[in-house]
PDB file of C-alpha atoms in Angstrom:
ATOM      1  CA  UNK A   1     -41.807  19.915   7.969  1.00 68.00           C
ATOM      2  CA  UNK A   2     -39.270  17.074   8.277  1.00 77.00           C
ATOM      3  CA  UNK A   3     -40.065  14.075  10.584  1.00 83.00           C
ATOM      4  CA  UNK A   4     -38.108  12.196  13.067  1.00 86.00           C
ATOM      5  CA  UNK A   5     -38.088   9.307  10.818  1.00 94.00           C
ATOM      6  CA  UNK A   6     -37.063  11.367   7.735  1.00 96.00           C
ATOM      7  CA  UNK A   7     -34.133  12.676  10.057  1.00 97.00           C
ATOM      8  CA  UNK A   8     -33.352   8.969  11.077  1.00 97.00           C
ATOM      9  CA  UNK A   9     -33.279   8.072   7.377  1.00 97.00           C
ATOM     10  CA  UNK A  10     -30.896  10.756   6.428  1.00 98.00           C
ATOM     11  CA  UNK A  11     -28.705  10.223   9.525  1.00 98.00           C
ATOM     12  CA  UNK A  12     -28.458   6.661   8.411  1.00 98.00           C
ATOM     13  CA  UNK A  13     -26.942   7.625   4.962  1.00 98.00           C
ATOM     14  CA  UNK A  14     -24.883   9.940   6.793  1.00 98.00           C
ATOM     15  CA  UNK A  15     -23.535   6.954   9.012  1.00 98.00           C
ATOM     16  CA  UNK A  16     -22.928   4.877   5.731  1.00 98.00           C
ATOM     17  CA  UNK A  17     -20.913   7.879   4.528  1.00 98.00           C
ATOM     18  CA  UNK A  18     -18.881   7.706   7.565  1.00 98.00           C
ATOM     19  CA  UNK A  19     -17.937   4.126   7.482  1.00 97.00           C
ATOM     20  CA  UNK A  20     -16.427   4.923   4.053  1.00 97.00           C
ATOM     21  CA  UNK A  21     -14.074   7.330   5.710  1.00 97.00           C
ATOM     22  CA  UNK A  22     -13.428   4.594   8.388  1.00 96.00           C
ATOM     23  CA  UNK A  23     -12.436   2.057   5.713  1.00 95.00           C
ATOM     24  CA  UNK A  24      -9.782   4.474   4.180  1.00 95.00           C
ATOM     25  CA  UNK A  25      -8.374   5.329   7.516  1.00 94.00           C
ATOM     26  CA  UNK A  26     -10.138   8.714   8.161  1.00 97.00           C
ATOM     27  CA  UNK A  27     -12.056   9.759  11.209  1.00 97.00           C
ATOM     28  CA  UNK A  28     -15.326   8.284  10.308  1.00 97.00           C
ATOM     29  CA  UNK A  29     -17.614  11.562   9.738  1.00 98.00           C
ATOM     30  CA  UNK A  30     -20.219  11.472   7.050  1.00 98.00           C
ATOM     31  CA  UNK A  31     -22.693  14.205   5.624  1.00 98.00           C
ATOM     32  CA  UNK A  32     -25.657  14.370   3.407  1.00 98.00           C
ATOM     33  CA  UNK A  33     -27.399  17.428   2.213  1.00 98.00           C
ATOM     34  CA  UNK A  34     -30.917  17.195   1.354  1.00 98.00           C
ATOM     35  CA  UNK A  35     -33.215  19.666  -0.765  1.00 98.00           C
ATOM     36  CA  UNK A  36     -36.779  19.117  -1.270  1.00 97.00           C
ATOM     37  CA  UNK A  37     -36.581  15.666   0.269  1.00 96.00           C
ATOM     38  CA  UNK A  38     -33.605  14.553  -2.211  1.00 98.00           C
ATOM     39  CA  UNK A  39     -29.972  14.041  -1.690  1.00 98.00           C
ATOM     40  CA  UNK A  40     -28.107  16.793  -3.600  1.00 98.00           C
ATOM     41  CA  UNK A  41     -24.696  16.545  -1.827  1.00 98.00           C
ATOM     42  CA  UNK A  42     -22.649  13.951   0.176  1.00 98.00           C
ATOM     43  CA  UNK A  43     -19.368  13.605   1.606  1.00 98.00           C
ATOM     44  CA  UNK A  44     -17.029  12.000   4.165  1.00 98.00           C
ATOM     45  CA  UNK A  45     -13.901  13.055   5.827  1.00 98.00           C
ATOM     46  CA  UNK A  46     -10.875  13.021   3.849  1.00 98.00           C
ATOM     47  CA  UNK A  47      -8.314  15.524   5.025  1.00 97.00           C
ATOM     48  CA  UNK A  48      -5.513  13.042   5.445  1.00 96.00           C
ATOM     49  CA  UNK A  49      -6.080  11.153   2.053  1.00 95.00           C
ATOM     50  CA  UNK A  50      -6.746  14.320   0.317  1.00 95.00           C
ATOM     51  CA  UNK A  51      -3.693  16.188   1.700  1.00 97.00           C
ATOM     52  CA  UNK A  52      -6.572  18.763   2.553  1.00 98.00           C
ATOM     53  CA  UNK A  53      -6.986  20.363   5.894  1.00 97.00           C
ATOM     54  CA  UNK A  54     -10.469  21.535   4.742  1.00 98.00           C
ATOM     55  CA  UNK A  55     -11.722  18.215   3.502  1.00 98.00           C
ATOM     56  CA  UNK A  56     -14.109  17.469   6.257  1.00 98.00           C
ATOM     57  CA  UNK A  57     -17.300  15.750   5.401  1.00 98.00           C
ATOM     58  CA  UNK A  58     -19.294  18.765   5.803  1.00 98.00           C
ATOM     59  CA  UNK A  59     -17.290  20.761   3.481  1.00 98.00           C
ATOM     60  CA  UNK A  60     -17.388  18.107   1.007  1.00 98.00           C
ATOM     61  CA  UNK A  61     -20.939  17.610   1.076  1.00 98.00           C
ATOM     62  CA  UNK A  62     -21.619  21.434   0.715  1.00 98.00           C
ATOM     63  CA  UNK A  63     -19.114  21.675  -2.091  1.00 98.00           C
ATOM     64  CA  UNK A  64     -20.826  18.626  -3.979  1.00 98.00           C
ATOM     65  CA  UNK A  65     -24.483  20.173  -3.143  1.00 98.00           C
ATOM     66  CA  UNK A  66     -23.490  23.385  -4.705  1.00 98.00           C
ATOM     67  CA  UNK A  67     -21.903  21.998  -7.888  1.00 98.00           C
ATOM     68  CA  UNK A  68     -25.010  19.814  -8.279  1.00 98.00           C
ATOM     69  CA  UNK A  69     -27.384  22.768  -7.614  1.00 98.00           C
ATOM     70  CA  UNK A  70     -25.518  25.097  -9.508  1.00 98.00           C
ATOM     71  CA  UNK A  71     -25.649  27.723  -6.724  1.00 98.00           C
ATOM     72  CA  UNK A  72     -23.366  28.084  -3.695  1.00 97.00           C
ATOM     73  CA  UNK A  73     -26.316  29.213  -1.773  1.00 98.00           C
ATOM     74  CA  UNK A  74     -28.572  26.432  -0.465  1.00 98.00           C
ATOM     75  CA  UNK A  75     -31.341  27.893   1.226  1.00 97.00           C
ATOM     76  CA  UNK A  76     -33.946  25.408   2.086  1.00 98.00           C
ATOM     77  CA  UNK A  77     -31.481  22.645   2.517  1.00 98.00           C
ATOM     78  CA  UNK A  78     -30.801  20.354   5.523  1.00 98.00           C
ATOM     79  CA  UNK A  79     -27.191  19.239   6.425  1.00 98.00           C
ATOM     80  CA  UNK A  80     -27.075  15.975   8.236  1.00 98.00           C
ATOM     81  CA  UNK A  81     -23.776  15.044   9.710  1.00 98.00           C
ATOM     82  CA  UNK A  82     -22.844  12.383  12.224  1.00 98.00           C
ATOM     83  CA  UNK A  83     -20.762  14.588  14.344  1.00 98.00           C
ATOM     84  CA  UNK A  84     -21.076  18.322  15.777  1.00 98.00           C
ATOM     85  CA  UNK A  85     -19.291  20.360  13.321  1.00 98.00           C
ATOM     86  CA  UNK A  86     -16.367  22.311  14.144  1.00 98.00           C
ATOM     87  CA  UNK A  87     -15.894  26.128  13.692  1.00 98.00           C
ATOM     88  CA  UNK A  88     -14.683  25.711   9.993  1.00 98.00           C
ATOM     89  CA  UNK A  89     -17.912  23.759   8.976  1.00 98.00           C
ATOM     90  CA  UNK A  90     -20.072  26.181  11.135  1.00 98.00           C
ATOM     91  CA  UNK A  91     -18.515  29.141   8.952  1.00 97.00           C
ATOM     92  CA  UNK A  92     -19.345  27.260   5.817  1.00 98.00           C
ATOM     93  CA  UNK A  93     -22.620  26.268   6.797  1.00 98.00           C
ATOM     94  CA  UNK A  94     -23.754  30.046   7.414  1.00 98.00           C
ATOM     95  CA  UNK A  95     -22.154  30.799   4.184  1.00 98.00           C
ATOM     96  CA  UNK A  96     -23.730  28.547   2.102  1.00 98.00           C
ATOM     97  CA  UNK A  97     -26.933  29.477   3.453  1.00 98.00           C
ATOM     98  CA  UNK A  98     -27.910  25.892   4.658  1.00 98.00           C
ATOM     99  CA  UNK A  99     -31.577  26.244   6.545  1.00 98.00           C
ATOM    100  CA  UNK A 100     -31.318  23.523   8.795  1.00 98.00           C
ATOM    101  CA  UNK A 101     -28.330  21.455  10.428  1.00 98.00           C
ATOM    102  CA  UNK A 102     -28.905  17.914  11.933  1.00 98.00           C
ATOM    103  CA  UNK A 103     -26.050  16.292  13.698  1.00 98.00           C
ATOM    104  CA  UNK A 104     -25.721  13.087  15.752  1.00 98.00           C
ATOM    105  CA  UNK A 105     -22.846  12.813  18.162  1.00 98.00           C
ATOM    106  CA  UNK A 106     -21.421  15.953  20.388  1.00 97.00           C
ATOM    107  CA  UNK A 107     -17.783  16.736  19.982  1.00 97.00           C
ATOM    108  CA  UNK A 108     -16.706  18.147  23.297  1.00 95.00           C
ATOM    109  CA  UNK A 109     -13.108  19.313  22.188  1.00 95.00           C
ATOM    110  CA  UNK A 110     -14.074  21.135  18.881  1.00 96.00           C
ATOM    111  CA  UNK A 111     -17.897  21.244  18.569  1.00 97.00           C
ATOM    112  CA  UNK A 112     -19.058  24.759  17.563  1.00 98.00           C
ATOM    113  CA  UNK A 113     -22.656  24.230  17.798  1.00 98.00           C
ATOM    114  CA  UNK A 114     -23.546  23.342  21.295  1.00 97.00           C
ATOM    115  CA  UNK A 115     -20.082  21.712  23.052  1.00 96.00           C
ATOM    116  CA  UNK A 116     -16.878  23.939  22.907  1.00 96.00           C
ATOM    117  CA  UNK A 117     -18.684  26.889  21.498  1.00 95.00           C
ATOM    118  CA  UNK A 118     -22.129  28.070  20.208  1.00 97.00           C
ATOM    119  CA  UNK A 119     -20.995  29.879  17.027  1.00 97.00           C
ATOM    120  CA  UNK A 120     -24.375  30.011  15.343  1.00 97.00           C
ATOM    121  CA  UNK A 121     -25.737  31.944  18.078  1.00 96.00           C
ATOM    122  CA  UNK A 122     -23.316  34.725  17.930  1.00 96.00           C
ATOM    123  CA  UNK A 123     -25.420  37.826  17.157  1.00 96.00           C
ATOM    124  CA  UNK A 124     -23.254  39.283  14.408  1.00 95.00           C
ATOM    125  CA  UNK A 125     -23.928  36.405  11.997  1.00 95.00           C
ATOM    126  CA  UNK A 126     -26.325  37.443   9.086  1.00 93.00           C
ATOM    127  CA  UNK A 127     -27.687  33.887   8.597  1.00 96.00           C
ATOM    128  CA  UNK A 128     -29.537  31.839  11.103  1.00 97.00           C
ATOM    129  CA  UNK A 129     -29.623  27.993  10.907  1.00 98.00           C
ATOM    130  CA  UNK A 130     -32.308  25.884  12.787  1.00 98.00           C
ATOM    131  CA  UNK A 131     -30.376  23.049  14.696  1.00 98.00           C
ATOM    132  CA  UNK A 132     -31.761  19.603  15.553  1.00 97.00           C
ATOM    133  CA  UNK A 133     -28.930  17.766  17.690  1.00 97.00           C
ATOM    134  CA  UNK A 134     -28.665  14.040  19.251  1.00 97.00           C
ATOM    135  CA  UNK A 135     -30.229  12.489  15.984  1.00 97.00           C
ATOM    136  CA  UNK A 136     -28.931   8.875  16.508  1.00 98.00           C
ATOM    137  CA  UNK A 137     -26.423  10.131  18.736  1.00 97.00           C
ATOM    138  CA  UNK A 138     -25.757   6.962  20.349  1.00 97.00           C
ATOM    139  CA  UNK A 139     -24.702   5.277  16.799  1.00 97.00           C
ATOM    140  CA  UNK A 140     -22.986   8.051  15.680  1.00 98.00           C
ATOM    141  CA  UNK A 141     -21.043   8.358  19.013  1.00 97.00           C
ATOM    142  CA  UNK A 142     -20.253   4.606  18.937  1.00 97.00           C
ATOM    143  CA  UNK A 143     -18.741   4.871  15.369  1.00 96.00           C
ATOM    144  CA  UNK A 144     -16.325   7.744  16.750  1.00 95.00           C
ATOM    145  CA  UNK A 145     -15.507   5.914  20.079  1.00 94.00           C
ATOM    146  CA  UNK A 146     -14.756   2.689  18.074  1.00 95.00           C
ATOM    147  CA  UNK A 147     -12.496   4.291  15.790  1.00 94.00           C
ATOM    148  CA  UNK A 148     -10.566   5.974  18.132  1.00 92.00           C
ATOM    149  CA  UNK A 149     -10.245   2.756  20.470  1.00 92.00           C
ATOM    150  CA  UNK A 150      -9.179   0.791  17.554  1.00 92.00           C
ATOM    151  CA  UNK A 151      -6.518   3.649  16.901  1.00 88.00           C
ATOM    152  CA  UNK A 152      -5.190   3.552  20.208  1.00 91.00           C
ATOM    153  CA  UNK A 153      -4.936  -0.285  20.292  1.00 90.00           C
ATOM    154  CA  UNK A 154      -2.899  -0.036  17.082  1.00 86.00           C
ATOM    155  CA  UNK A 155      -0.531   2.630  18.510  1.00 87.00           C
ATOM    156  CA  UNK A 156      -0.013   0.514  21.596  1.00 89.00           C
ATOM    157  CA  UNK A 157       0.431  -2.675  19.582  1.00 88.00           C
ATOM    158  CA  UNK A 158       3.360  -0.832  17.527  1.00 86.00           C
ATOM    159  CA  UNK A 159       4.821   0.435  20.541  1.00 87.00           C
ATOM    160  CA  UNK A 160       5.018  -2.781  22.155  1.00 86.00           C
ATOM    161  CA  UNK A 161       6.533  -4.494  18.875  1.00 87.00           C
ATOM    162  CA  UNK A 162       8.977  -1.478  18.390  1.00 80.00           C
ATOM    163  CA  UNK A 163      10.235  -1.869  21.979  1.00 81.00           C
ATOM    164  CA  UNK A 164      10.353  -5.479  22.014  1.00 67.00           C
ATOM    165  CA  UNK A 165      12.913  -5.426  18.929  1.00 58.00           C
ATOM    166  CA  UNK A 166      15.835  -3.937  20.696  1.00 48.00           C
ATOM    167  CA  UNK A 167      15.397  -5.701  24.214  1.00 47.00           C
ATOM    168  CA  UNK A 168      16.220  -9.360  22.878  1.00 50.00           C
ATOM    169  CA  UNK A 169      19.663 -10.660  23.962  1.00 49.00           C
ATOM    170  CA  UNK A 170      21.756 -12.268  20.896  1.00 46.00           C
TER     171      UNK A 170
END
């Protein structure tokens, strides 16, 4: 049984990975796969830099874990992710047979665990995943909020600079 302090330890690692995504201009989401108390996979968002729409943090962490473990089935593993997974990532979690999902912040627009959909509760799924939501939610949410606030400021600044160029008199 994993304790709350262990969950926070691994979520802190996922947050560190999220900061790596932020540093390269990606939406700051990080994910870690833990099996038998050890990190076996890690990833952060990279769809833009990787020109890969599937390069979400969760997918990258699951791929890394499967390669390291030598099996695409990760039964007994826990996936820690800073943001509630989308439908694509929930599908990958089920297919990889992750036993437990721990996430930080809710994703109201695309979250497929609790927010926009409750995909893991669909009765036709052949694998059940234990879910712990809201671990370090405030910190995880703050990272995302700050990223999008900064992005909106940058867009406004570019628009302002762009509109100012043509308005000056000769």
